């Protein structure tokens, strides 16, 4: 009888034990495949919020701006840097940054003024698509502004309301302007939600008497260009400026995302360790019940290698059946999480490290999110089965045949 046929027969010799063991492996794989996809989707959503709506892949500032965020610490040759980014195949947009006081009726609050080039900004940020009420900026309507969600709540402002802005101009004069709330954003980041007022670049320059230059340049890269390469390109184009990637700007957030992905692997290990212990126990029992049979096999000429291979093949058969069942069961749930997502409405308004937690988590499933759990399950089960397999291979045939 071939080793494969013998292993198949032995798997079903004690069908109840085999079914329970495979059910545990199937359940573990089902949970881990779905869990890895939904966590990857959540982390991807948070990272996308930071990159697409706020920071881009890298940012460029005046070297003193981070220590002293003054309107006077500006990038003088912003147009030249934008042209260099375009020539390198990168997308870039300049922003103007300032501070002031905003009021609607009797309510007032400190605000962060952000002047944007409406057309260019679409290539580096999706904040224009994050408008919950009203509409995004329109260069043809310079008096229109878009404000953060919490700021709107603080001021009691809605689209159509008048917004008074007070600040200090670059020429030292008192800057004041009357605007109309054009839109209110969805939750983005804490800083944007609490105090952001977006204006067109022209409106910002008029308000603050800021004729030239910019304070921030946001750069996005295509997928074919690595982050390090994009940073190196812009550093060579702006050697006197502060050019850093988003990972360097917010290292705590980058570490959190990396550690969260590492936690998935740790959870894999813990869950599969429990499955491995179950497999170890089941395989030990199977070997113990067949000591005399294994002794006869060795007495008839079966070497230790064949006995070892037989026990491992039995475990491999159970892993294969469990993998097929687990992936088959996970497929419809993965499709649902990919298309509809998981409603996390109870977390609406919450944030992690200043980044809004999405109210709906969408699953992301790729070859890696499937092969990873399968490979770890197979490795853990085979490692657990190796101990009883080695014991079976080392059985003395004479002693085994006398075993009762």
GROMACS .gro file of C-alpha atoms in nm:
model
  404
    1UNK     CA    1   0.000   0.000   0.000
    2UNK     CA    2   0.137   0.341  -0.093
    3UNK     CA    3   0.227   0.586   0.181
    4UNK     CA    4  -0.039   0.832   0.061
    5UNK     CA    5  -0.321   0.573   0.072
    6UNK     CA    6  -0.204   0.453   0.412
    7UNK     CA    7  -0.192   0.811   0.546
    8UNK     CA    8  -0.542   0.882   0.411
    9UNK     CA    9  -0.676   0.569   0.581
   10UNK     CA   10  -0.510   0.661   0.910
   11UNK     CA   11  -0.660   1.012   0.903
   12UNK     CA   12  -1.010   0.863   0.903
   13UNK     CA   13  -0.936   0.578   1.140
   14UNK     CA   14  -1.060   0.792   1.426
   15UNK     CA   15  -1.289   1.020   1.228
   16UNK     CA   16  -1.426   1.208   1.531
   17UNK     CA   17  -1.081   1.318   1.647
   18UNK     CA   18  -0.974   1.409   1.295
   19UNK     CA   19  -1.290   1.611   1.231
   20UNK     CA   20  -1.250   1.803   1.559
   21UNK     CA   21  -0.884   1.877   1.481
   22UNK     CA   22  -0.959   1.991   1.127
   23UNK     CA   23  -1.255   2.198   1.248
   24UNK     CA   24  -1.022   2.384   1.484
   25UNK     CA   25  -0.775   2.449   1.203
   26UNK     CA   26  -1.054   2.559   0.968
   27UNK     CA   27  -1.199   2.799   1.225
   28UNK     CA   28  -0.857   2.944   1.304
   29UNK     CA   29  -0.777   2.999   0.936
   30UNK     CA   30  -1.121   3.150   0.868
   31UNK     CA   31  -1.083   3.398   1.154
   32UNK     CA   32  -0.725   3.491   1.070
   33UNK     CA   33  -0.788   3.548   0.698
   34UNK     CA   34  -1.084   3.776   0.770
   35UNK     CA   35  -0.905   3.949   1.058
   36UNK     CA   36  -0.589   4.019   0.857
   37UNK     CA   37  -0.791   4.169   0.571
   38UNK     CA   38  -1.005   4.398   0.786
   39UNK     CA   39  -0.705   4.520   0.990
   40UNK     CA   40  -0.508   4.585   0.672
   41UNK     CA   41  -0.803   4.782   0.540
   42UNK     CA   42  -0.825   4.986   0.860
   43UNK     CA   43  -0.453   5.064   0.863
   44UNK     CA   44  -0.458   5.146   0.493
   45UNK     CA   45  -0.750   5.384   0.552
   46UNK     CA   46  -0.566   5.565   0.834
   47UNK     CA   47  -0.248   5.590   0.629
   48UNK     CA   48  -0.444   5.714   0.329
   49UNK     CA   49  -0.608   5.981   0.545
   50UNK     CA   50  -0.268   6.112   0.648
   51UNK     CA   51  -0.112   6.093   0.301
   52UNK     CA   52  -0.405   6.185   0.079
   53UNK     CA   53  -0.579   6.450   0.289
   54UNK     CA   54  -0.309   6.604   0.503
   55UNK     CA   55   0.060   6.536   0.445
   56UNK     CA   56   0.129   6.381   0.110
   57UNK     CA   57   0.429   6.152   0.074
   58UNK     CA   58   0.668   6.430   0.169
   59UNK     CA   59   0.660   6.795   0.268
   60UNK     CA   60   0.890   7.089   0.213
   61UNK     CA   61   0.922   7.381   0.455
   62UNK     CA   62   1.154   7.669   0.528
   63UNK     CA   63   1.427   7.522   0.756
   64UNK     CA   64   1.310   7.739   1.050
   65UNK     CA   65   0.938   7.689   1.005
   66UNK     CA   66   0.899   7.383   1.228
   67UNK     CA   67   1.065   7.558   1.524
   68UNK     CA   68   0.900   7.892   1.451
   69UNK     CA   69   0.584   7.859   1.237
   70UNK     CA   70   0.581   8.222   1.136
   71UNK     CA   71   0.424   8.367   0.826
   72UNK     CA   72   0.766   8.517   0.748
   73UNK     CA   73   0.946   8.179   0.732
   74UNK     CA   74   0.848   8.111   0.376
   75UNK     CA   75   0.972   7.930   0.067
   76UNK     CA   76   1.065   8.208  -0.173
   77UNK     CA   77   1.114   8.002  -0.490
   78UNK     CA   78   0.803   7.788  -0.456
   79UNK     CA   79   0.733   7.800  -0.830
   80UNK     CA   80   1.081   7.668  -0.911
   81UNK     CA   81   1.038   7.375  -0.674
   82UNK     CA   82   0.696   7.294  -0.821
   83UNK     CA   83   0.850   7.295  -1.167
   84UNK     CA   84   1.129   7.060  -1.051
   85UNK     CA   85   0.872   6.822  -0.905
   86UNK     CA   86   0.674   6.825  -1.229
   87UNK     CA   87   0.991   6.751  -1.427
   88UNK     CA   88   1.065   6.452  -1.200
   89UNK     CA   89   0.720   6.305  -1.256
   90UNK     CA   90   0.596   6.397  -0.907
   91UNK     CA   91   0.280   6.585  -0.812
   92UNK     CA   92   0.326   6.893  -0.596
   93UNK     CA   93   0.122   7.182  -0.463
   94UNK     CA   94   0.210   7.483  -0.250
   95UNK     CA   95   0.006   7.588   0.051
   96UNK     CA   96  -0.005   7.911   0.247
   97UNK     CA   97  -0.032   7.884   0.625
   98UNK     CA   98  -0.132   8.138   0.885
   99UNK     CA   99  -0.330   8.187   1.201
  100UNK     CA  100  -0.607   8.412   1.321
  101UNK     CA  101  -0.941   8.447   1.491
  102UNK     CA  102  -1.272   8.355   1.329
  103UNK     CA  103  -1.621   8.446   1.442
  104UNK     CA  104  -1.976   8.364   1.346
  105UNK     CA  105  -2.227   8.579   1.527
  106UNK     CA  106  -2.122   8.591   1.892
  107UNK     CA  107  -1.911   8.275   1.878
  108UNK     CA  108  -1.538   8.291   1.804
  109UNK     CA  109  -1.239   8.057   1.797
  110UNK     CA  110  -0.873   8.053   1.703
  111UNK     CA  111  -0.822   7.912   1.355
  112UNK     CA  112  -0.551   7.784   1.123
  113UNK     CA  113  -0.575   7.956   0.785
  114UNK     CA  114  -0.478   7.742   0.486
  115UNK     CA  115  -0.453   7.891   0.141
  116UNK     CA  116  -0.456   7.633  -0.139
  117UNK     CA  117  -0.413   7.631  -0.513
  118UNK     CA  118  -0.745   7.466  -0.592
  119UNK     CA  119  -0.636   7.303  -0.918
  120UNK     CA  120  -0.291   7.184  -0.811
  121UNK     CA  121  -0.409   7.071  -0.469
  122UNK     CA  122  -0.638   6.810  -0.623
  123UNK     CA  123  -0.329   6.618  -0.738
  124UNK     CA  124  -0.179   6.589  -0.388
  125UNK     CA  125  -0.480   6.586  -0.156
  126UNK     CA  126  -0.831   6.442  -0.144
  127UNK     CA  127  -0.951   6.692   0.114
  128UNK     CA  128  -1.167   6.841  -0.161
  129UNK     CA  129  -1.364   6.513  -0.158
  130UNK     CA  130  -1.404   6.516   0.221
  131UNK     CA  131  -1.676   6.782   0.229
  132UNK     CA  132  -1.970   6.665   0.438
  133UNK     CA  133  -2.192   6.971   0.384
  134UNK     CA  134  -2.183   7.226   0.105
  135UNK     CA  135  -1.906   7.234  -0.155
  136UNK     CA  136  -1.529   7.271  -0.190
  137UNK     CA  137  -1.347   7.593  -0.278
  138UNK     CA  138  -1.402   7.758  -0.612
  139UNK     CA  139  -1.147   8.007  -0.750
  140UNK     CA  140  -1.439   8.197  -0.904
  141UNK     CA  141  -1.582   8.251  -0.553
  142UNK     CA  142  -1.285   8.388  -0.351
  143UNK     CA  143  -1.507   8.485  -0.057
  144UNK     CA  144  -1.605   8.122   0.003
  145UNK     CA  145  -1.422   7.918   0.272
  146UNK     CA  146  -1.437   7.558   0.392
  147UNK     CA  147  -1.400   7.483   0.764
  148UNK     CA  148  -1.337   7.183   0.988
  149UNK     CA  149  -1.619   6.984   1.143
  150UNK     CA  150  -1.551   7.065   1.510
  151UNK     CA  151  -1.482   7.428   1.429
  152UNK     CA  152  -1.822   7.447   1.261
  153UNK     CA  153  -1.979   7.300   1.575
  154UNK     CA  154  -1.791   7.545   1.800
  155UNK     CA  155  -1.898   7.844   1.593
  156UNK     CA  156  -2.244   7.711   1.521
  157UNK     CA  157  -2.168   7.761   1.153
  158UNK     CA  158  -2.335   7.603   0.855
  159UNK     CA  159  -2.289   7.652   0.478
  160UNK     CA  160  -2.411   7.997   0.384
  161UNK     CA  161  -2.323   8.162   0.718
  162UNK     CA  162  -2.095   8.467   0.726
  163UNK     CA  163  -1.750   8.416   0.880
  164UNK     CA  164  -1.536   8.705   1.004
  165UNK     CA  165  -1.159   8.644   1.007
  166UNK     CA  166  -0.908   8.862   1.196
  167UNK     CA  167  -0.531   8.822   1.174
  168UNK     CA  168  -0.208   9.015   1.123
  169UNK     CA  169  -0.085   9.075   0.771
  170UNK     CA  170   0.267   9.014   0.649
  171UNK     CA  171   0.312   9.392   0.628
  172UNK     CA  172   0.223   9.432   0.996
  173UNK     CA  173  -0.127   9.562   0.933
  174UNK     CA  174  -0.445   9.431   1.090
  175UNK     CA  175  -0.594   9.181   0.847
  176UNK     CA  176  -0.967   9.131   0.845
  177UNK     CA  177  -1.209   8.981   0.599
  178UNK     CA  178  -1.570   8.877   0.568
  179UNK     CA  179  -1.625   8.536   0.412
  180UNK     CA  180  -1.909   8.295   0.361
  181UNK     CA  181  -1.891   7.935   0.475
  182UNK     CA  182  -1.901   7.733   0.156
  183UNK     CA  183  -1.853   7.387   0.305
  184UNK     CA  184  -1.792   7.183   0.622
  185UNK     CA  185  -1.550   6.891   0.616
  186UNK     CA  186  -1.594   6.535   0.735
  187UNK     CA  187  -1.368   6.415   1.019
  188UNK     CA  188  -1.009   6.419   0.894
  189UNK     CA  189  -0.750   6.487   1.164
  190UNK     CA  190  -0.786   6.659   1.501
  191UNK     CA  191  -0.597   6.968   1.388
  192UNK     CA  192  -0.810   7.011   1.077
  193UNK     CA  193  -1.136   6.934   1.253
  194UNK     CA  194  -1.073   7.177   1.539
  195UNK     CA  195  -0.953   7.486   1.358
  196UNK     CA  196  -0.889   7.465   0.985
  197UNK     CA  197  -1.021   7.736   0.755
  198UNK     CA  198  -0.942   7.666   0.390
  199UNK     CA  199  -0.927   7.961   0.150
  200UNK     CA  200  -0.817   7.995  -0.209
  201UNK     CA  201  -0.454   8.102  -0.243
  202UNK     CA  202  -0.564   8.435  -0.389
  203UNK     CA  203  -0.798   8.505  -0.097
  204UNK     CA  204  -0.520   8.420   0.150
  205UNK     CA  205  -0.270   8.652  -0.019
  206UNK     CA  206  -0.523   8.933  -0.026
  207UNK     CA  207  -0.619   8.889   0.338
  208UNK     CA  208  -0.266   8.870   0.479
  209UNK     CA  209  -0.090   9.092   0.223
  210UNK     CA  210   0.128   8.795   0.133
  211UNK     CA  211   0.244   8.869  -0.220
  212UNK     CA  212   0.482   8.585  -0.301
  213UNK     CA  213   0.626   8.256  -0.177
  214UNK     CA  214   0.461   7.974   0.015
  215UNK     CA  215   0.495   7.806   0.352
  216UNK     CA  216   0.449   7.441   0.265
  217UNK     CA  217   0.486   7.226  -0.046
  218UNK     CA  218   0.314   6.888  -0.045
  219UNK     CA  219   0.450   6.624  -0.282
  220UNK     CA  220   0.294   6.296  -0.392
  221UNK     CA  221   0.471   6.021  -0.583
  222UNK     CA  222   0.342   5.759  -0.826
  223UNK     CA  223   0.357   5.395  -0.715
  224UNK     CA  224   0.650   5.334  -0.948
  225UNK     CA  225   0.868   5.578  -0.750
  226UNK     CA  226   0.987   5.477  -0.404
  227UNK     CA  227   0.946   5.712  -0.110
  228UNK     CA  228   1.324   5.735  -0.055
  229UNK     CA  229   1.380   5.817  -0.422
  230UNK     CA  230   1.117   6.092  -0.416
  231UNK     CA  231   1.273   6.244  -0.103
  232UNK     CA  232   1.620   6.234  -0.260
  233UNK     CA  233   1.491   6.400  -0.577
  234UNK     CA  234   1.329   6.689  -0.391
  235UNK     CA  235   1.626   6.734  -0.158
  236UNK     CA  236   1.850   6.779  -0.460
  237UNK     CA  237   1.599   7.030  -0.602
  238UNK     CA  238   1.572   7.221  -0.272
  239UNK     CA  239   1.898   7.165  -0.081
  240UNK     CA  240   1.849   7.468   0.145
  241UNK     CA  241   1.499   7.368   0.259
  242UNK     CA  242   1.359   7.118   0.506
  243UNK     CA  243   1.253   6.819   0.293
  244UNK     CA  244   1.121   6.518   0.485
  245UNK     CA  245   0.891   6.224   0.422
  246UNK     CA  246   0.569   6.174   0.614
  247UNK     CA  247   0.741   5.900   0.815
  248UNK     CA  248   1.001   6.151   0.928
  249UNK     CA  249   0.737   6.418   0.999
  250UNK     CA  250   0.516   6.192   1.211
  251UNK     CA  251   0.739   5.903   1.326
  252UNK     CA  252   0.500   5.809   1.607
  253UNK     CA  253   0.219   5.745   1.362
  254UNK     CA  254   0.450   5.553   1.127
  255UNK     CA  255   0.566   5.334   1.417
  256UNK     CA  256   0.207   5.277   1.527
  257UNK     CA  257   0.109   5.154   1.181
  258UNK     CA  258   0.415   4.929   1.159
  259UNK     CA  259   0.358   4.787   1.506
  260UNK     CA  260  -0.010   4.726   1.433
  261UNK     CA  261   0.089   4.513   1.134
  262UNK     CA  262   0.339   4.328   1.354
  263UNK     CA  263   0.063   4.267   1.608
  264UNK     CA  264  -0.131   4.078   1.341
  265UNK     CA  265   0.160   3.833   1.314
  266UNK     CA  266   0.171   3.797   1.692
  267UNK     CA  267  -0.201   3.721   1.705
  268UNK     CA  268  -0.149   3.468   1.426
  269UNK     CA  269   0.118   3.299   1.636
  270UNK     CA  270  -0.094   3.288   1.952
  271UNK     CA  271  -0.403   3.150   1.777
  272UNK     CA  272  -0.209   2.897   1.575
  273UNK     CA  273  -0.007   2.796   1.881
  274UNK     CA  274  -0.332   2.685   2.042
  275UNK     CA  275  -0.416   2.491   1.726
  276UNK     CA  276  -0.066   2.344   1.725
  277UNK     CA  277  -0.109   2.216   2.080
  278UNK     CA  278  -0.436   2.051   1.976
  279UNK     CA  279  -0.264   1.890   1.676
  280UNK     CA  280   0.026   1.777   1.894
  281UNK     CA  281  -0.212   1.610   2.136
  282UNK     CA  282  -0.414   1.445   1.857
  283UNK     CA  283  -0.102   1.318   1.679
  284UNK     CA  284   0.047   1.182   2.001
  285UNK     CA  285  -0.276   0.994   2.066
  286UNK     CA  286  -0.278   0.858   1.711
  287UNK     CA  287   0.082   0.737   1.745
  288UNK     CA  288   0.015   0.584   2.087
  289UNK     CA  289  -0.283   0.389   1.954
  290UNK     CA  290  -0.075   0.248   1.667
  291UNK     CA  291   0.245   0.155   1.844
  292UNK     CA  292   0.210  -0.214   1.760
  293UNK     CA  293   0.118  -0.138   1.399
  294UNK     CA  294   0.419   0.089   1.361
  295UNK     CA  295   0.638  -0.181   1.515
  296UNK     CA  296   0.512  -0.432   1.259
  297UNK     CA  297   0.581  -0.183   0.976
  298UNK     CA  298   0.938  -0.140   1.091
  299UNK     CA  299   0.982  -0.513   1.138
  300UNK     CA  300   0.869  -0.565   0.776
  301UNK     CA  301   1.136  -0.327   0.654
  302UNK     CA  302   0.989   0.022   0.679
  303UNK     CA  303   1.270   0.258   0.771
  304UNK     CA  304   1.249   0.549   1.016
  305UNK     CA  305   1.221   0.789   0.724
  306UNK     CA  306   0.905   0.625   0.590
  307UNK     CA  307   0.743   0.620   0.935
  308UNK     CA  308   0.836   0.986   0.985
  309UNK     CA  309   0.698   1.076   0.642
  310UNK     CA  310   0.376   0.882   0.708
  311UNK     CA  311   0.295   1.074   1.027
  312UNK     CA  312   0.380   1.410   0.869
  313UNK     CA  313   0.178   1.324   0.559
  314UNK     CA  314  -0.127   1.255   0.775
  315UNK     CA  315  -0.092   1.602   0.927
  316UNK     CA  316  -0.038   1.755   0.582
  317UNK     CA  317  -0.361   1.594   0.459
  318UNK     CA  318  -0.554   1.748   0.748
  319UNK     CA  319  -0.390   2.086   0.684
  320UNK     CA  320  -0.484   2.067   0.316
  321UNK     CA  321  -0.847   1.980   0.387
  322UNK     CA  322  -0.871   2.247   0.655
  323UNK     CA  323  -0.714   2.508   0.427
  324UNK     CA  324  -0.962   2.436   0.151
  325UNK     CA  325  -1.258   2.448   0.389
  326UNK     CA  326  -1.132   2.762   0.565
  327UNK     CA  327  -1.076   2.957   0.244
  328UNK     CA  328  -1.406   2.841   0.101
  329UNK     CA  329  -1.591   2.961   0.412
  330UNK     CA  330  -1.394   3.288   0.423
  331UNK     CA  331  -1.458   3.381   0.058
  332UNK     CA  332  -1.818   3.515   0.093
  333UNK     CA  333  -1.734   3.703   0.412
  334UNK     CA  334  -1.422   3.854   0.251
  335UNK     CA  335  -1.632   3.964  -0.047
  336UNK     CA  336  -1.881   4.131   0.188
  337UNK     CA  337  -1.609   4.309   0.387
  338UNK     CA  338  -1.446   4.426   0.063
  339UNK     CA  339  -1.766   4.559  -0.090
  340UNK     CA  340  -1.973   4.672   0.211
  341UNK     CA  341  -1.721   4.691   0.495
  342UNK     CA  342  -1.768   4.664   0.868
  343UNK     CA  343  -1.987   4.931   1.029
  344UNK     CA  344  -1.792   5.090   1.316
  345UNK     CA  345  -2.034   5.378   1.366
  346UNK     CA  346  -1.989   5.365   1.743
  347UNK     CA  347  -1.632   5.493   1.685
  348UNK     CA  348  -1.750   5.793   1.480
  349UNK     CA  349  -1.568   6.105   1.591
  350UNK     CA  350  -1.288   5.911   1.761
  351UNK     CA  351  -0.926   5.945   1.660
  352UNK     CA  352  -0.594   5.768   1.703
  353UNK     CA  353  -0.283   5.988   1.728
  354UNK     CA  354  -0.483   6.274   1.583
  355UNK     CA  355  -0.611   6.079   1.281
  356UNK     CA  356  -0.984   6.020   1.252
  357UNK     CA  357  -1.089   5.655   1.286
  358UNK     CA  358  -1.307   5.564   0.987
  359UNK     CA  359  -1.669   5.485   1.068
  360UNK     CA  360  -1.664   5.197   0.819
  361UNK     CA  361  -1.371   4.959   0.789
  362UNK     CA  362  -1.327   4.814   0.442
  363UNK     CA  363  -1.145   4.485   0.405
  364UNK     CA  364  -0.842   4.458   0.177
  365UNK     CA  365  -0.761   4.105   0.064
  366UNK     CA  366  -0.461   4.021  -0.147
  367UNK     CA  367  -0.246   3.719  -0.214
  368UNK     CA  368  -0.034   3.808   0.091
  369UNK     CA  369  -0.336   3.831   0.324
  370UNK     CA  370  -0.431   3.475   0.224
  371UNK     CA  371  -0.097   3.303   0.182
  372UNK     CA  372   0.034   3.446   0.510
  373UNK     CA  373  -0.228   3.281   0.736
  374UNK     CA  374  -0.213   2.958   0.532
  375UNK     CA  375   0.168   2.939   0.550
  376UNK     CA  376   0.177   3.010   0.923
  377UNK     CA  377  -0.095   2.752   0.989
  378UNK     CA  378   0.085   2.488   0.783
  379UNK     CA  379   0.419   2.562   0.947
  380UNK     CA  380   0.277   2.556   1.299
  381UNK     CA  381   0.084   2.231   1.245
  382UNK     CA  382   0.377   2.052   1.083
  383UNK     CA  383   0.608   2.168   1.360
  384UNK     CA  384   0.364   2.034   1.619
  385UNK     CA  385   0.334   1.702   1.433
  386UNK     CA  386   0.712   1.666   1.405
  387UNK     CA  387   0.757   1.570   1.772
  388UNK     CA  388   0.527   1.264   1.769
  389UNK     CA  389   0.653   1.179   1.418
  390UNK     CA  390   1.011   1.166   1.545
  391UNK     CA  391   0.902   0.949   1.837
  392UNK     CA  392   0.724   0.714   1.600
  393UNK     CA  393   1.030   0.695   1.374
  394UNK     CA  394   1.250   0.601   1.673
  395UNK     CA  395   1.022   0.314   1.793
  396UNK     CA  396   1.201  -0.016   1.857
  397UNK     CA  397   1.004  -0.275   1.655
  398UNK     CA  398   1.050  -0.559   1.907
  399UNK     CA  399   0.936  -0.347   2.202
  400UNK     CA  400   0.650  -0.200   1.998
  401UNK     CA  401   0.510  -0.539   1.896
  402UNK     CA  402   0.509  -0.642   2.263
  403UNK     CA  403   0.327  -0.325   2.365
  404UNK     CA  404  -0.022  -0.375   2.511
   0.00000   0.00000   0.00000
